Amino acid sequence: MTNPILLITRPKRGAERFIARLDPVLLTKVDVVLSPLLEIVPTQNPVDLDAATAVVFTSANAVSFCPQGQGQGRIAYCVGEQTAEAAIAHGWRSAFAARDADDLVARLTADAPGSRLVHLAGKHRRGEIAARLTANGVQTDVVEVYDQVLLPLTTEAQAALASETRVLLPLFSPRTAGHFAAELQSVQNLQIVAISAAVVEALGENAPEDVIIAKAPTGKDMVHCIEKQLRTFSLA
């Protein structure tokens, strides 16, 4: 019998981190196919933090592409536990790990830092964090330290999606979801686990009927949803 397929479309490093969080026993029930739809590349934009009291990180990618030695105990306001962990590992002092962009904006607006913040971010981002904070009286600039270049689905991924084999696909961002929908040629037996309703909306007409939305937009909740589905495979 052909094993179900767990299709991971995150950038390579993020895909490896996500797989490492899954129960290895459950992973024996599926064949894992990696097909990154994004490649994370540095922008080489200069990063000047001399006038900043703290930074905002909404992705661990931004932490990785920030110049070495910039942390030095400076405060970092982060979205997500993994982002906060990455910041701490690079010498930043994480003030908190907000659940999402709205949570971060609300917290910083309620407890405004003394002066300028810098959002070290990707070229493609959601939430308008810097603009919203600035409008709320917290001056925040943006420096784009990485870009997310779109990649096509691999031949292996397309073949899996065109087959009769059950495919389980976690999706973590609306941009990735929209690109996946554009790349999709046929679907026989696809189940999607989406990190948010915005991800499902981005799929448009290509959204399959079998879609699960994580309880909260966090990596932890995505792991929980994927493992729950993998357990149904083990019972099949």
Short mmCIF file of N, CA, C and O in Angstrom, two decimals, residues 8-21 34-42 59-66 68 82 86 90 146 151:
data_model
loop_
_atom_site.label_atom_id
_atom_site.label_comp_id
_atom_site.label_asym_id
_atom_site.label_seq_id
_atom_site.Cartn_x
_atom_site.Cartn_y
_atom_site.Cartn_z
N ILE A 8 5.58 19.42 2.24
CA ILE A 8 6.03 20.61 2.95
C ILE A 8 6.56 21.62 1.93
O ILE A 8 7.49 21.33 1.18
N THR A 9 5.96 22.80 1.92
CA THR A 9 6.34 23.83 0.93
C THR A 9 7.04 25.02 1.55
O THR A 9 7.25 26.04 0.89
N ARG A 10 7.41 24.92 2.82
CA ARG A 10 8.13 26.02 3.48
C ARG A 10 9.54 26.12 2.90
O ARG A 10 10.06 25.15 2.33
N PRO A 11 10.19 27.28 3.06
CA PRO A 11 11.61 27.38 2.70
C PRO A 11 12.40 26.28 3.41
O PRO A 11 12.04 25.83 4.51
N LYS A 12 13.49 25.85 2.80
CA LYS A 12 14.20 24.65 3.24
C LYS A 12 14.49 24.63 4.73
O LYS A 12 14.19 23.65 5.43
N ARG A 13 15.05 25.69 5.26
CA ARG A 13 15.41 25.70 6.68
C ARG A 13 14.17 25.62 7.56
O ARG A 13 14.14 24.89 8.55
N GLY A 14 13.13 26.38 7.20
CA GLY A 14 11.89 26.34 7.97
C GLY A 14 11.21 24.98 7.87
O GLY A 14 10.61 24.51 8.85
N ALA A 15 11.30 24.35 6.69
CA ALA A 15 10.72 23.01 6.53
C ALA A 15 11.40 22.01 7.44
O ALA A 15 10.74 21.19 8.10
N GLU A 16 12.72 22.07 7.51
CA GLU A 16 13.47 21.14 8.36
C GLU A 16 13.12 21.35 9.83
O GLU A 16 12.98 20.38 10.59
N ARG A 17 12.99 22.62 10.24
CA ARG A 17 12.63 22.90 11.63
C ARG A 17 11.24 22.37 11.95
O ARG A 17 11.00 21.82 13.04
N PHE A 18 10.30 22.54 11.03
CA PHE A 18 8.94 22.09 11.28
C PHE A 18 8.88 20.57 11.37
O PHE A 18 8.24 20.02 12.29
N ILE A 19 9.53 19.88 10.47
CA ILE A 19 9.52 18.42 10.49
C ILE A 19 10.14 17.90 11.79
O ILE A 19 9.67 16.92 12.38
N ALA A 20 11.19 18.59 12.26
CA ALA A 20 11.86 18.16 13.49
C ALA A 20 10.95 18.28 14.71
O ALA A 20 11.19 17.61 15.73
N ARG A 21 9.92 19.10 14.63
CA ARG A 21 8.99 19.26 15.75
C ARG A 21 7.90 18.19 15.77
O ARG A 21 7.19 18.03 16.77
N LEU A 34 9.49 17.34 0.11
CA LEU A 34 9.84 18.75 0.27
C LEU A 34 9.80 19.45 -1.08
O LEU A 34 10.43 19.00 -2.05
N SER A 35 9.06 20.54 -1.13
CA SER A 35 8.99 21.35 -2.34
C SER A 35 8.86 22.82 -1.94
O SER A 35 7.77 23.40 -1.98
N PRO A 36 9.97 23.45 -1.54
CA PRO A 36 9.90 24.85 -1.11
C PRO A 36 9.32 25.76 -2.19
O PRO A 36 9.75 25.71 -3.35
N LEU A 37 8.34 26.56 -1.81
CA LEU A 37 7.75 27.52 -2.75
C LEU A 37 8.37 28.90 -2.60
O LEU A 37 8.06 29.81 -3.38
N LEU A 38 9.24 29.04 -1.61
CA LEU A 38 9.95 30.30 -1.40
C LEU A 38 11.42 30.02 -1.13
O LEU A 38 11.76 29.04 -0.47
N GLU A 39 12.27 30.88 -1.65
CA GLU A 39 13.68 30.87 -1.28
C GLU A 39 13.98 32.18 -0.57
O GLU A 39 13.66 33.27 -1.07
N ILE A 40 14.54 32.09 0.63
CA ILE A 40 14.84 33.27 1.42
C ILE A 40 16.25 33.74 1.08
O ILE A 40 17.22 32.99 1.25
N VAL A 41 16.36 34.98 0.61
CA VAL A 41 17.66 35.52 0.20
C VAL A 41 17.87 36.89 0.85
O VAL A 41 16.92 37.65 1.05
N PRO A 42 19.11 37.23 1.21
CA PRO A 42 19.37 38.53 1.84
C PRO A 42 19.23 39.67 0.83
O PRO A 42 19.48 39.50 -0.37
N SER A 59 9.81 37.34 12.07
CA SER A 59 10.24 36.08 11.47
C SER A 59 11.66 35.78 11.92
O SER A 59 12.50 36.68 12.05
N ALA A 60 11.93 34.49 12.11
CA ALA A 60 13.29 34.07 12.43
C ALA A 60 14.24 34.34 11.27
O ALA A 60 15.45 34.48 11.47
N ASN A 61 13.70 34.44 10.05
CA ASN A 61 14.55 34.75 8.90
C ASN A 61 15.23 36.11 9.07
O ASN A 61 16.40 36.28 8.74
N ALA A 62 14.49 37.08 9.60
CA ALA A 62 15.05 38.41 9.80
C ALA A 62 16.20 38.38 10.80
O ALA A 62 17.20 39.07 10.65
N VAL A 63 16.04 37.55 11.83
CA VAL A 63 17.11 37.41 12.82
C VAL A 63 18.37 36.89 12.15
O VAL A 63 19.48 37.39 12.39
N SER A 64 18.21 35.91 11.28
CA SER A 64 19.36 35.29 10.62
C SER A 64 20.11 36.26 9.73
O SER A 64 21.33 36.18 9.60
N PHE A 65 19.37 37.18 9.10
CA PHE A 65 20.00 38.08 8.14
C PHE A 65 20.39 39.43 8.73
O PHE A 65 20.90 40.30 8.02
N CYS A 66 20.16 39.61 10.02
CA CYS A 66 20.63 40.82 10.69
C CYS A 66 22.14 40.69 10.90
O CYS A 66 22.64 39.62 11.25
N GLN A 68 25.84 40.33 12.18
CA GLN A 68 26.35 39.75 13.42
C GLN A 68 26.72 40.86 14.42
O GLN A 68 27.25 41.89 14.05
N GLN A 82 9.23 30.78 18.14
CA GLN A 82 10.45 30.42 17.42
C GLN A 82 11.26 31.65 17.06
O GLN A 82 12.50 31.62 17.10
N ALA A 86 15.06 32.39 18.33
CA ALA A 86 16.15 32.72 17.40
C ALA A 86 16.81 34.03 17.81
O ALA A 86 18.05 34.16 17.75
N HIS A 90 20.80 34.78 19.06
CA HIS A 90 21.69 35.72 18.36
C HIS A 90 22.04 36.93 19.23
O HIS A 90 22.51 37.95 18.70
N TYR A 146 15.58 40.73 4.07
CA TYR A 146 15.55 39.54 3.21
C TYR A 146 14.37 39.62 2.24
O TYR A 146 13.42 40.38 2.45
N LEU A 151 9.25 30.04 -5.93
CA LEU A 151 9.78 28.88 -6.64
C LEU A 151 8.62 28.01 -7.13
O LEU A 151 7.55 27.98 -6.50
#
